[in-house]
Short mmCIF file of C-alpha atoms and ligand atoms in Angstrom, two decimals:
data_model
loop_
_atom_site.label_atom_id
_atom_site.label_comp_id
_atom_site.label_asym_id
_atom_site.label_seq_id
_atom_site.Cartn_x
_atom_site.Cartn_y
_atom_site.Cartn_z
CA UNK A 885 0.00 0.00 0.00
CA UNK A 886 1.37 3.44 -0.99
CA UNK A 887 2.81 5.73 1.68
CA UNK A 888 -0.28 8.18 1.46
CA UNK A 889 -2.57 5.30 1.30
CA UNK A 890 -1.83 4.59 4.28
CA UNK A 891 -1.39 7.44 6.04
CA UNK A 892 -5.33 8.01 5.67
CA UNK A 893 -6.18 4.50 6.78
CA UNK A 894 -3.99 5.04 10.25
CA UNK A 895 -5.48 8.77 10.37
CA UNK A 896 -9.12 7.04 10.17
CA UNK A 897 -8.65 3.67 12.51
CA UNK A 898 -5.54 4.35 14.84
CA UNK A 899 -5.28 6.55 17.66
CA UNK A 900 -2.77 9.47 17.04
CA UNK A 901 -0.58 9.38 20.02
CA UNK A 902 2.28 9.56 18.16
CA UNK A 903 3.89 12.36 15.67
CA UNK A 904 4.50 9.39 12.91
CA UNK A 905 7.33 10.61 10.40
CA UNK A 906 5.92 10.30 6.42
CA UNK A 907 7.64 7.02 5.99
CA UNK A 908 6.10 3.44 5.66
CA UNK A 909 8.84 0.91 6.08
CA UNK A 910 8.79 -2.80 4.56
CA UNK A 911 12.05 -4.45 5.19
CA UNK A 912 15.34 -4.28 7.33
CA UNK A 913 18.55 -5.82 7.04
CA UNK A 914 21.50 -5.14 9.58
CA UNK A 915 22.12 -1.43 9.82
CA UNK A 916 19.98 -1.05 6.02
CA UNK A 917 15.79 -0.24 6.26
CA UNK A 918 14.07 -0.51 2.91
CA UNK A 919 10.54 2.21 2.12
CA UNK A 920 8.17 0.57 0.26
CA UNK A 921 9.33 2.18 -2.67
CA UNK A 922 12.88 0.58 -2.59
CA UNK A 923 14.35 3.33 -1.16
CA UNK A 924 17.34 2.90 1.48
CA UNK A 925 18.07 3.62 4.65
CA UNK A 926 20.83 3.75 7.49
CA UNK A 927 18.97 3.56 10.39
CA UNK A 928 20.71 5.49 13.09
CA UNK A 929 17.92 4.91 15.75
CA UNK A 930 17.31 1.07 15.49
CA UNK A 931 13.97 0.89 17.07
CA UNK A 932 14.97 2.63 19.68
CA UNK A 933 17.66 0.81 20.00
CA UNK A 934 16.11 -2.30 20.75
CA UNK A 935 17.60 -3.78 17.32
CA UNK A 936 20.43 -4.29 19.07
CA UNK A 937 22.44 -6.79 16.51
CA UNK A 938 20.27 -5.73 13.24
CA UNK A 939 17.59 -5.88 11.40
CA UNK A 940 16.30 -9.66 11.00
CA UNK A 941 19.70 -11.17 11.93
CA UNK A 942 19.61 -14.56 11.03
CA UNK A 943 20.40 -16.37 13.52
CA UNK A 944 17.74 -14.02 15.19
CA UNK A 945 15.45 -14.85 13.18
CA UNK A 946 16.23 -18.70 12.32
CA UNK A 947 15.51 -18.84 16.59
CA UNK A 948 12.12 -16.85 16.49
CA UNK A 949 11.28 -19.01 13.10
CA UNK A 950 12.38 -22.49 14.78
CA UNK A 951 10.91 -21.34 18.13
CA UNK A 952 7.17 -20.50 16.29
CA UNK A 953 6.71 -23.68 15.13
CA UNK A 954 7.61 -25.59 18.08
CA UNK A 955 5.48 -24.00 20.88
CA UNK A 956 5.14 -20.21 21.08
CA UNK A 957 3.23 -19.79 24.51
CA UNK A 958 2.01 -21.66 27.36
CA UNK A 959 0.88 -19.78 30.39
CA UNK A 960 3.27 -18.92 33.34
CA UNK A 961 2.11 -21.55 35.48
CA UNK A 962 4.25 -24.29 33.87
CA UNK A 963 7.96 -25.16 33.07
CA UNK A 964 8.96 -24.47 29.18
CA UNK A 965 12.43 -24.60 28.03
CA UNK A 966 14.35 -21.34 27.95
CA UNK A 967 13.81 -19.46 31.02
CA UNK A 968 15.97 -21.04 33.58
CA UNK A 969 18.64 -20.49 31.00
CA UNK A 970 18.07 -17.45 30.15
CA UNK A 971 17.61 -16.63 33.68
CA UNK A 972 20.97 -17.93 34.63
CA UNK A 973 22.75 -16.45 31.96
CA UNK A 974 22.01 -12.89 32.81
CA UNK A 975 23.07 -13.59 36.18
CA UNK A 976 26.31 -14.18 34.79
CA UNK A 977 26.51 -11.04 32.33
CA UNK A 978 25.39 -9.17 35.54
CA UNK A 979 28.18 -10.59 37.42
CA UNK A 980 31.25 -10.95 34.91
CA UNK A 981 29.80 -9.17 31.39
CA UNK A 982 31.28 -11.34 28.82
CA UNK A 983 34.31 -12.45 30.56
CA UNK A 984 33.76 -16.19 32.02
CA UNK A 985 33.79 -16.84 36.19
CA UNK A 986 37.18 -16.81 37.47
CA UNK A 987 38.16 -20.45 37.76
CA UNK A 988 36.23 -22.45 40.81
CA UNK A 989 33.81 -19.76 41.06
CA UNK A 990 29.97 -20.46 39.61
CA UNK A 991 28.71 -17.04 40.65
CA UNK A 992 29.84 -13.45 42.57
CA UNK A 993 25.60 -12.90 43.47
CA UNK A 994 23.01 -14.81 42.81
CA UNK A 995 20.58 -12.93 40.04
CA UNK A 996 17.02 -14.35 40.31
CA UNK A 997 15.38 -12.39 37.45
CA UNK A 998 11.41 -11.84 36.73
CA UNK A 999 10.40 -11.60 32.96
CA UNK A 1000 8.45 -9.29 31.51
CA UNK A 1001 7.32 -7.92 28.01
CA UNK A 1002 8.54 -4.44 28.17
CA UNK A 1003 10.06 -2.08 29.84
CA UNK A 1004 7.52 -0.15 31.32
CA UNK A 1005 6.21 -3.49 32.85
CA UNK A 1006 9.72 -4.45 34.12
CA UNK A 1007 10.07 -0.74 35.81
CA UNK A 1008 6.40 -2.01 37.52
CA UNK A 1009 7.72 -4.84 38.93
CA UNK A 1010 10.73 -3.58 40.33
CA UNK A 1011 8.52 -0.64 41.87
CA UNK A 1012 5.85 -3.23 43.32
CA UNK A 1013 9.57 -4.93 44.44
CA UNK A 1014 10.77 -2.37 46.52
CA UNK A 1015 7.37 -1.64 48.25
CA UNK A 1016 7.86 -4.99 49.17
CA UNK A 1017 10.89 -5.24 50.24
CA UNK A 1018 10.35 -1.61 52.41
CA UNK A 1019 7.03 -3.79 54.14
CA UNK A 1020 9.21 -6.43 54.98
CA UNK A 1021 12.50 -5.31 55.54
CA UNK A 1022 12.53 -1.30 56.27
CA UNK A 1023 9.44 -0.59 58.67
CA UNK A 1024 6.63 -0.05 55.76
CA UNK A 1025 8.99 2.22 53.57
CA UNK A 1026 7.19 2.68 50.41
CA UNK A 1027 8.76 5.80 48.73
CA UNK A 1028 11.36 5.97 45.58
CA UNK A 1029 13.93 8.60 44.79
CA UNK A 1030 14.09 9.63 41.14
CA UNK A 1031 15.60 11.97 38.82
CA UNK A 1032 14.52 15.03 37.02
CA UNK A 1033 13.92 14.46 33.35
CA UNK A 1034 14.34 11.11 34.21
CA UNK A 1035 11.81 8.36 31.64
CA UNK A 1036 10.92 5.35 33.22
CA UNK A 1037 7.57 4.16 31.10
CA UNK A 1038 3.98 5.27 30.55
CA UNK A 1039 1.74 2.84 32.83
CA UNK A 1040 1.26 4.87 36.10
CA UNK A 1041 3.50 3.39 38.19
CA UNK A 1042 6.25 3.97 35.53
CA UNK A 1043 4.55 7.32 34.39
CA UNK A 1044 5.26 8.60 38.18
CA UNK A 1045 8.62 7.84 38.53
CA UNK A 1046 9.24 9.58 35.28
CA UNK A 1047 11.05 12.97 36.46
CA UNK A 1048 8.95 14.75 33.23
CA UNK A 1049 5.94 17.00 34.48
CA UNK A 1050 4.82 17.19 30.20
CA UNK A 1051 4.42 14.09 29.95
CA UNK A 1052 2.62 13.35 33.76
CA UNK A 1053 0.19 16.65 34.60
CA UNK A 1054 -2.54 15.69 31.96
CA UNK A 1055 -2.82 12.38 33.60
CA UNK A 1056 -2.97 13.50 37.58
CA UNK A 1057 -3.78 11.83 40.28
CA UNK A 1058 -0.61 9.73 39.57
CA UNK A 1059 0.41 7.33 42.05
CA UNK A 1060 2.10 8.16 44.87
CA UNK A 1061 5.48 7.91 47.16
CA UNK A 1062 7.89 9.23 44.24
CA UNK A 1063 10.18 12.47 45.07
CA UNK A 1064 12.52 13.70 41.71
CA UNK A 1065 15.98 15.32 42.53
CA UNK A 1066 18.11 17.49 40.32
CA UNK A 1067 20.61 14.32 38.34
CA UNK A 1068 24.29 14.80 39.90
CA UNK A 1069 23.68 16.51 42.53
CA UNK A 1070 24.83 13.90 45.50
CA UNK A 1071 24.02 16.44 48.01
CA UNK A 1072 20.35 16.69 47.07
CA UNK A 1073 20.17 13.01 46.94
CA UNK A 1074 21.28 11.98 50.43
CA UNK A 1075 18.74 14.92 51.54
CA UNK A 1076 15.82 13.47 49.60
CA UNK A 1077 16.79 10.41 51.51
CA UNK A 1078 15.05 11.37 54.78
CA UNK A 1079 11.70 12.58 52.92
CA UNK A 1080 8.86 11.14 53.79
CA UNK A 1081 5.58 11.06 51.70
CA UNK A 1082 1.95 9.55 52.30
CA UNK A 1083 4.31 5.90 51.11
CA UNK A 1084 6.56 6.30 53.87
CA UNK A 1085 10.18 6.81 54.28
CA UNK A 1086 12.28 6.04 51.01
CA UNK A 1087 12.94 2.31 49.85
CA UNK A 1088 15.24 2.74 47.46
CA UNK A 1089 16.27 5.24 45.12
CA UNK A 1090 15.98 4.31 41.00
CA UNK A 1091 18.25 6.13 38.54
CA UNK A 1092 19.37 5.53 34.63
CA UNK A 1093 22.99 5.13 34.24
CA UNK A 1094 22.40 7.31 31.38
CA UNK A 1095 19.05 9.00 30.33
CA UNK A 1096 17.97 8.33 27.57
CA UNK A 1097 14.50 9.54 26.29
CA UNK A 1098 15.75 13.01 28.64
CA UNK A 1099 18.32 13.84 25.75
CA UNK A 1100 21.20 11.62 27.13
CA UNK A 1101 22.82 12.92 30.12
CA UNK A 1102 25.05 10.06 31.82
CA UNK A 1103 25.09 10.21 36.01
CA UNK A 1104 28.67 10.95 36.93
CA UNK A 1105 30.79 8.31 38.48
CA UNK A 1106 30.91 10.05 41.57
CA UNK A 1107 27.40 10.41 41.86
CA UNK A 1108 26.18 6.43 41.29
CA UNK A 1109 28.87 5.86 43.77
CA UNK A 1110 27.12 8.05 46.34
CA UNK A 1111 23.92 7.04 45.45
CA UNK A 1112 25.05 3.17 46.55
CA UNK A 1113 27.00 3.94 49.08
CA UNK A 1114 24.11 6.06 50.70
CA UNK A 1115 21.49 3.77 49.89
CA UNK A 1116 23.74 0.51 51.27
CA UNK A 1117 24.19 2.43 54.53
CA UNK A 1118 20.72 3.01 55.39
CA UNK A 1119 20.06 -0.70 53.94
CA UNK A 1120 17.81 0.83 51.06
CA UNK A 1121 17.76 -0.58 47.86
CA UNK A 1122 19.67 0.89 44.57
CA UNK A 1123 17.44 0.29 41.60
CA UNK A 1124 18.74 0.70 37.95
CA UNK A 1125 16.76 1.52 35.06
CA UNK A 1126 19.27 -0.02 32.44
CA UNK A 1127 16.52 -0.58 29.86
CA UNK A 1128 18.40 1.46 27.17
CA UNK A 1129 21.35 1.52 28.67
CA UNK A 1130 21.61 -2.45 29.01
CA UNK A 1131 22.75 -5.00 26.28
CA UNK A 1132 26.18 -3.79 25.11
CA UNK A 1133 24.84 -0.17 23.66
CA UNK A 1134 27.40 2.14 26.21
CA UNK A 1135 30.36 -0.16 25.57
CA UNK A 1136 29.87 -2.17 28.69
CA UNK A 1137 27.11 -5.51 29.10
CA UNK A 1138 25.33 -3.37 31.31
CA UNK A 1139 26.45 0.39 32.27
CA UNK A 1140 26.45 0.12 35.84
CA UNK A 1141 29.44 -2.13 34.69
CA UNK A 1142 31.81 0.66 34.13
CA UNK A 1143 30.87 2.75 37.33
CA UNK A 1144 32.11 0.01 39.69
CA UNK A 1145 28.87 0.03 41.48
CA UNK A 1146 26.27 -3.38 42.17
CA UNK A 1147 22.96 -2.24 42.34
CA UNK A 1148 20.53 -4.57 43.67
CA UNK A 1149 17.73 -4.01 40.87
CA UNK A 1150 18.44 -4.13 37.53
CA UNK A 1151 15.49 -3.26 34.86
CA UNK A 1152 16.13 -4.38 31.17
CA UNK A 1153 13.96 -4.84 27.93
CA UNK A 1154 15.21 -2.83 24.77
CA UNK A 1155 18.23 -3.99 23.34
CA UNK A 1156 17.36 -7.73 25.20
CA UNK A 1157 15.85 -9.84 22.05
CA UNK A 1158 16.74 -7.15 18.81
CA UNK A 1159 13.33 -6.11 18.86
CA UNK A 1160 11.16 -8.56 20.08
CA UNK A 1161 9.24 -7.56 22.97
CA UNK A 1162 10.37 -8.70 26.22
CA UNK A 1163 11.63 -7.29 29.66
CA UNK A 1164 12.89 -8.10 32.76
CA UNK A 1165 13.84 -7.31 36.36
CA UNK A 1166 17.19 -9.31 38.06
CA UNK A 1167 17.63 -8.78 41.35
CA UNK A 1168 20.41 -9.95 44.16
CA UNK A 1169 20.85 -10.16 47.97
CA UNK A 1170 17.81 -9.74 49.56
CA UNK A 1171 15.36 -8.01 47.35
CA UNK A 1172 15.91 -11.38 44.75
CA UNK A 1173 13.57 -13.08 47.43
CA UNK A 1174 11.18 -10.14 48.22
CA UNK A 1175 8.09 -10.79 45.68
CA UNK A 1176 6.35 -13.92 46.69
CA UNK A 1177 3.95 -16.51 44.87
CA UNK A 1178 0.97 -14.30 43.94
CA UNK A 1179 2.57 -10.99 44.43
CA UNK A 1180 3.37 -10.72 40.36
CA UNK A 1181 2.65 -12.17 37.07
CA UNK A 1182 2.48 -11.92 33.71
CA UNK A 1183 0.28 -13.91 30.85
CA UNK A 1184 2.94 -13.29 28.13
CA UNK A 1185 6.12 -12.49 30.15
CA UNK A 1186 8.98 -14.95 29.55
CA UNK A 1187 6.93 -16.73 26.66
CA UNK A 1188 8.75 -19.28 24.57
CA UNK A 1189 8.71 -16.97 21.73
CA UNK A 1190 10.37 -14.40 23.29
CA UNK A 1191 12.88 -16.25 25.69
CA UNK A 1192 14.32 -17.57 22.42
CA UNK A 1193 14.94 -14.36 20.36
CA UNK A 1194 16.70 -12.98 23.73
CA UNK A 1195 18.74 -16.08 24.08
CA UNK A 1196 19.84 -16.07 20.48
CA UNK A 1197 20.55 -12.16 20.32
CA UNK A 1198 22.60 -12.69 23.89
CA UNK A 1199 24.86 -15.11 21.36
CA UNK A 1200 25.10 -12.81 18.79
CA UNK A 1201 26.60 -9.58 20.89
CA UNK A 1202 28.94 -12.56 22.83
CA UNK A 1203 29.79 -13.26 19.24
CA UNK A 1204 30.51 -9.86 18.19
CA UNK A 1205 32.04 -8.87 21.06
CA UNK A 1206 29.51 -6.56 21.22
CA UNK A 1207 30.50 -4.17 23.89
CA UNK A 1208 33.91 -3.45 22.89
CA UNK A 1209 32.72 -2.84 19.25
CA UNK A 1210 30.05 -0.57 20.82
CA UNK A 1211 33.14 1.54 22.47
CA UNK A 1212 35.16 1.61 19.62
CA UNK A 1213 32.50 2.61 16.88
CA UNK A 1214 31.00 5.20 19.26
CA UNK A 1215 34.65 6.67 19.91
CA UNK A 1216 34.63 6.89 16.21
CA UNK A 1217 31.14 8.68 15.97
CA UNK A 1218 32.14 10.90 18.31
CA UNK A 1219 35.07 12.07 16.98
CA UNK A 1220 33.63 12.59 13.74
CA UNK A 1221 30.49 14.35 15.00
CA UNK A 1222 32.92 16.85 16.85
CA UNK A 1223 34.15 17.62 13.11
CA UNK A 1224 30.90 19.59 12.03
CA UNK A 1225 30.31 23.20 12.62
CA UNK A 1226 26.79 23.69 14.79
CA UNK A 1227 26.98 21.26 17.14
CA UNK A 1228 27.90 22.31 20.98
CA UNK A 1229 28.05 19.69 23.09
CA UNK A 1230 28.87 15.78 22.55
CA UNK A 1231 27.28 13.47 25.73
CA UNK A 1232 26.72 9.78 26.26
CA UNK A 1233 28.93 6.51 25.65
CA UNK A 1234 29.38 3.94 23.58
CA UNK A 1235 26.46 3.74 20.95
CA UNK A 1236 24.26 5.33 22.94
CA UNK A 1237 25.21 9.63 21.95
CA UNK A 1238 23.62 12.95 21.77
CA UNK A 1239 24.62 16.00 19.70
CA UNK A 1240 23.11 19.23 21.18
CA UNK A 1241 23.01 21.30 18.39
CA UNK A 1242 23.63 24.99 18.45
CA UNK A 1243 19.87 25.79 16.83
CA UNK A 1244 16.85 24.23 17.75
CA UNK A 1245 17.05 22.28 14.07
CA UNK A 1246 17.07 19.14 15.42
CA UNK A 1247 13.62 18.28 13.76
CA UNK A 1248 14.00 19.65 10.86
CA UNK A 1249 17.42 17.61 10.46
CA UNK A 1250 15.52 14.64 11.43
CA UNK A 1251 13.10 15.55 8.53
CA UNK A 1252 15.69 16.15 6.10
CA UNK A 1253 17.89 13.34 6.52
CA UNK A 1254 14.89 11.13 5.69
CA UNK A 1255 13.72 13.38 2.76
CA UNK A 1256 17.17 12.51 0.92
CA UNK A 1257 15.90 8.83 1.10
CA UNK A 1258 12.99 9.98 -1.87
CA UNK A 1259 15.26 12.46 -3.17
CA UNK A 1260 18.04 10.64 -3.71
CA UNK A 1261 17.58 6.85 -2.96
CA UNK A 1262 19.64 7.26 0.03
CA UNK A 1263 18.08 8.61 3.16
CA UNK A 1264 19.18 8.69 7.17
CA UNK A 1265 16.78 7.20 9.90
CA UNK A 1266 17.98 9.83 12.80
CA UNK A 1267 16.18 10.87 16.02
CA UNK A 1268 15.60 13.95 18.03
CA UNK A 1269 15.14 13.85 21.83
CA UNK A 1270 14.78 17.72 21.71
CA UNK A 1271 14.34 20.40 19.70
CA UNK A 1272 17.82 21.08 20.02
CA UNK A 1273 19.41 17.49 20.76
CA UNK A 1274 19.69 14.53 17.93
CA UNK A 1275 20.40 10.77 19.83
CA UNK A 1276 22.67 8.11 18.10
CA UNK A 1277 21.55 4.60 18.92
CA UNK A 1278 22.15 2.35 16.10
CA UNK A 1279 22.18 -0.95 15.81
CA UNK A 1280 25.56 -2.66 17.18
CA UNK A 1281 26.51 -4.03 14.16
CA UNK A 1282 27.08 -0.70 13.07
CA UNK A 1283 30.77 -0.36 11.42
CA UNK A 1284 33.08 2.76 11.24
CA UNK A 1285 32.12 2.17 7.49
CA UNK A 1286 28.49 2.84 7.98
CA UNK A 1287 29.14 5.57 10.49
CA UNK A 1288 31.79 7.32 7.54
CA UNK A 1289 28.58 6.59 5.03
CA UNK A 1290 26.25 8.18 7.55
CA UNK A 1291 28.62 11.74 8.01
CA UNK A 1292 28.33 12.04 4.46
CA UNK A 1293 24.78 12.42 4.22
CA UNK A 1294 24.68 14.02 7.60
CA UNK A 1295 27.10 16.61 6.77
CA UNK A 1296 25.43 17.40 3.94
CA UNK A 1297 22.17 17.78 5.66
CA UNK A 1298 23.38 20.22 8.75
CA UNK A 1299 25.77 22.25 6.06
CA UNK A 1300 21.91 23.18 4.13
CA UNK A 1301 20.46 24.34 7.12
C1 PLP B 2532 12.09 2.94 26.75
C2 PLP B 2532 12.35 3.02 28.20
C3 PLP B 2532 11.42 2.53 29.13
C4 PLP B 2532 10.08 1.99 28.71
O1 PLP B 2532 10.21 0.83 27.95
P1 PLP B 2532 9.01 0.33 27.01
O2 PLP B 2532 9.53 -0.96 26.46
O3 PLP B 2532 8.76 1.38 25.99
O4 PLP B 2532 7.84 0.11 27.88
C5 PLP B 2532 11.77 2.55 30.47
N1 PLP B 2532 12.96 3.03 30.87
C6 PLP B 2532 13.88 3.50 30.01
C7 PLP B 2532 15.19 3.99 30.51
C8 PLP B 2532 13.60 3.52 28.64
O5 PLP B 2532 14.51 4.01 27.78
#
């Protein structure tokens, strides 16, 4: 169906929450997306960076493919191959990344993980988590620290530890218990510490590594350090939102990896099965054995389906070596982004980068880099965060090749306006 076919058959049946961009893609292949008129693409934004080895890699997809014909769902109330495995093989790339145990030893923690099918619902359970673990463990604490311009999800629970007001006022009452404190600022954290709200004295206090949906704007090191070293003291719990952040994208397995911190809740989904929808929460110590039978479920979570695509796409970074090829691509970005005129500040890690650009062009960059796709044949799948701010999260198969291919068009693009 044609582009503007289409367009009037969404605008008449589907709700409009989102600002689509006037583009109707067919096919994907690695780092390449395909219009339905044939026209190319380097997709710079992968999802949203869930495509984390590609478009339809095929060992991806020969898993999801072998999977679907062999049993795709049962409900959560049985065993099915997959999950233990799964389960147990995060708990190592929490522990050690890619690197094996040291010899004689099977695991630093114990990771008993919860799956879920997005992140939004993983950020839920962690949240109903640590209400749970503040009833048993911390005298009824129910509240959770958060960060300003902080994105956690859309459900409410999610919504209202999101530190953006735009996105939360229209929707008030939201849930209560969350407090937001200004991001590196160590001093307002340990203060926000001893706040109590109608939930009770804080729990635990959740932070991205790096935000990502905020315009990507990493926590120092100093300040993730001080966030677990306050939190361990008063024995609340630190809670990472790594669902961006997680699966190789800032040049580590997980970025809490290269801040020589353990939280003891991790949140994942994005980047976890290269675009097939699943989440999940890992926890260690005590807040592994806080939810109980009953407390949390899931019809879909951890479905066969799903458990598979993750499993295979966990082989495929190990393969690739994924996070060091994240850090050495994304050095490479970098330093070719910091080449262009109108650009005025370079932040994030790995694959995961922002360019805040001098002029609030972002969109219309975004716009234009995509026009040159029916212009020319060629286009550029980019993102904007911001008026001012473009993000960089493309797939990690990307090559200094396709990141030289990309600056050609991009230059191009930011030298017209
Ligand atoms: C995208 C995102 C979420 C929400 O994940 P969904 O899969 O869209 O529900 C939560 N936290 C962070 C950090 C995210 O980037």
């Amino acid at each position: 169906m044609a582009l503007s076919a289409q367009q009037e058959l969404e605008r008449q049946y589907v709700m409009e929450t989102y600002g689509r961009l006037p583009v109707q893609f067919v096919r994907g292949a690695g780092i390449q997306l395909f219009d339905v008129d044939g026209n190319q693409y380097l997709d710079f934004i992968a999802g949203i960076g869930s495509v984390s080895v590609g478009h339809c890699h095929p060992k991806v997809s020969e898993a999801i493919r072998e999977q679907s014909e062999k049993l795709v769902q049962v409900s959560n109330f049985y065993y099915v191959e997959g999950r233990g495995e799964l389960a147990e093989e995060l708990s190592g790339l929490l522990n050690y990344g890619f690197d094996a145990a040291p010899d004689g030893v099977a695991q630093r923690e114990v990771w008993k993980t919860f799956f879920a099918n997005s992140g939004t619902e993983a950020l839920e359970c962690a949240i109903k988590l640590a209400r749970r673990y503040g009833a048993q463990t911390l005298d009824g604490a129910g509240t959770i620290v958060c960060a300003k311009s902080s994105f956690h999800g859309r459900s409410f629970g999610a919504l209202s530890a999101t530190g953006q007001p735009s996105k939360q006022d229209v929707f008030a009452p939201l849930l209560p218990g969350f407090i937001h404190v200004e991001l590196n600022d160590s001093a307002a954290l340990q203060a926000a510490l001893d706040v109590e709200t109608e939930a009770g004295k804080v729990v635990a206090v959740l932070l991205e590594p790096i935000q990502g949906e905020g315009g990507v704007w990493p926590c120092s090191p100093e300040y993730l350090q001080a966030a677990r070293a306050l939190t361990a003291e008063r024995g609340m719990l630190l809670m990472l939102d790594e669902v961006q952040t997680g699966f190789c994208r800032t040049g580590e397995v997980f970025a809490f990896q290269g801040y020589g911190v353990i939280p003891d809740v991790v949140c994942m989904a994005k980047g976890m099965a290269s675009g097939m929808p699943i989440g999940a929460v890992a926890a260690c110590g005590v807040a592994a054995t806080s939810l109980q039978p009953g407390d949390h479920g899931s019809t879909f979570g951890g479905n066969p389906l799903a458990l598979a695509a993750a499993r295979a796409t966990i082989q495929v970074l190990r393969e690739m070596d994924a996070a060091k090829r994240a850090a050495y691509v994304g050095a490479y970005l970098q330093e070719r982004l910091a080449e262009l005129p109108g650009i005025v500040q370079l932040r994030g890690q790995g694959l995961m980068l922002a360019a805040q650009l001098e002029q609030p062009l972002a969109r219309e960059v975004v716009m234009a880099a995509l026009a040159r796709g029916q212009k020319s044949g060629f286009g550029l799948v980019l993102n904007a965060t911001s008026s001012d701010t473009l993000r960089f999260l493309p797939p990690l198969c990307c090559s200094t090749e396709d990141v030289a291919t990309m600056m050609i068009g991009f230059g191009a693009v930011i030298q017209t306006l």
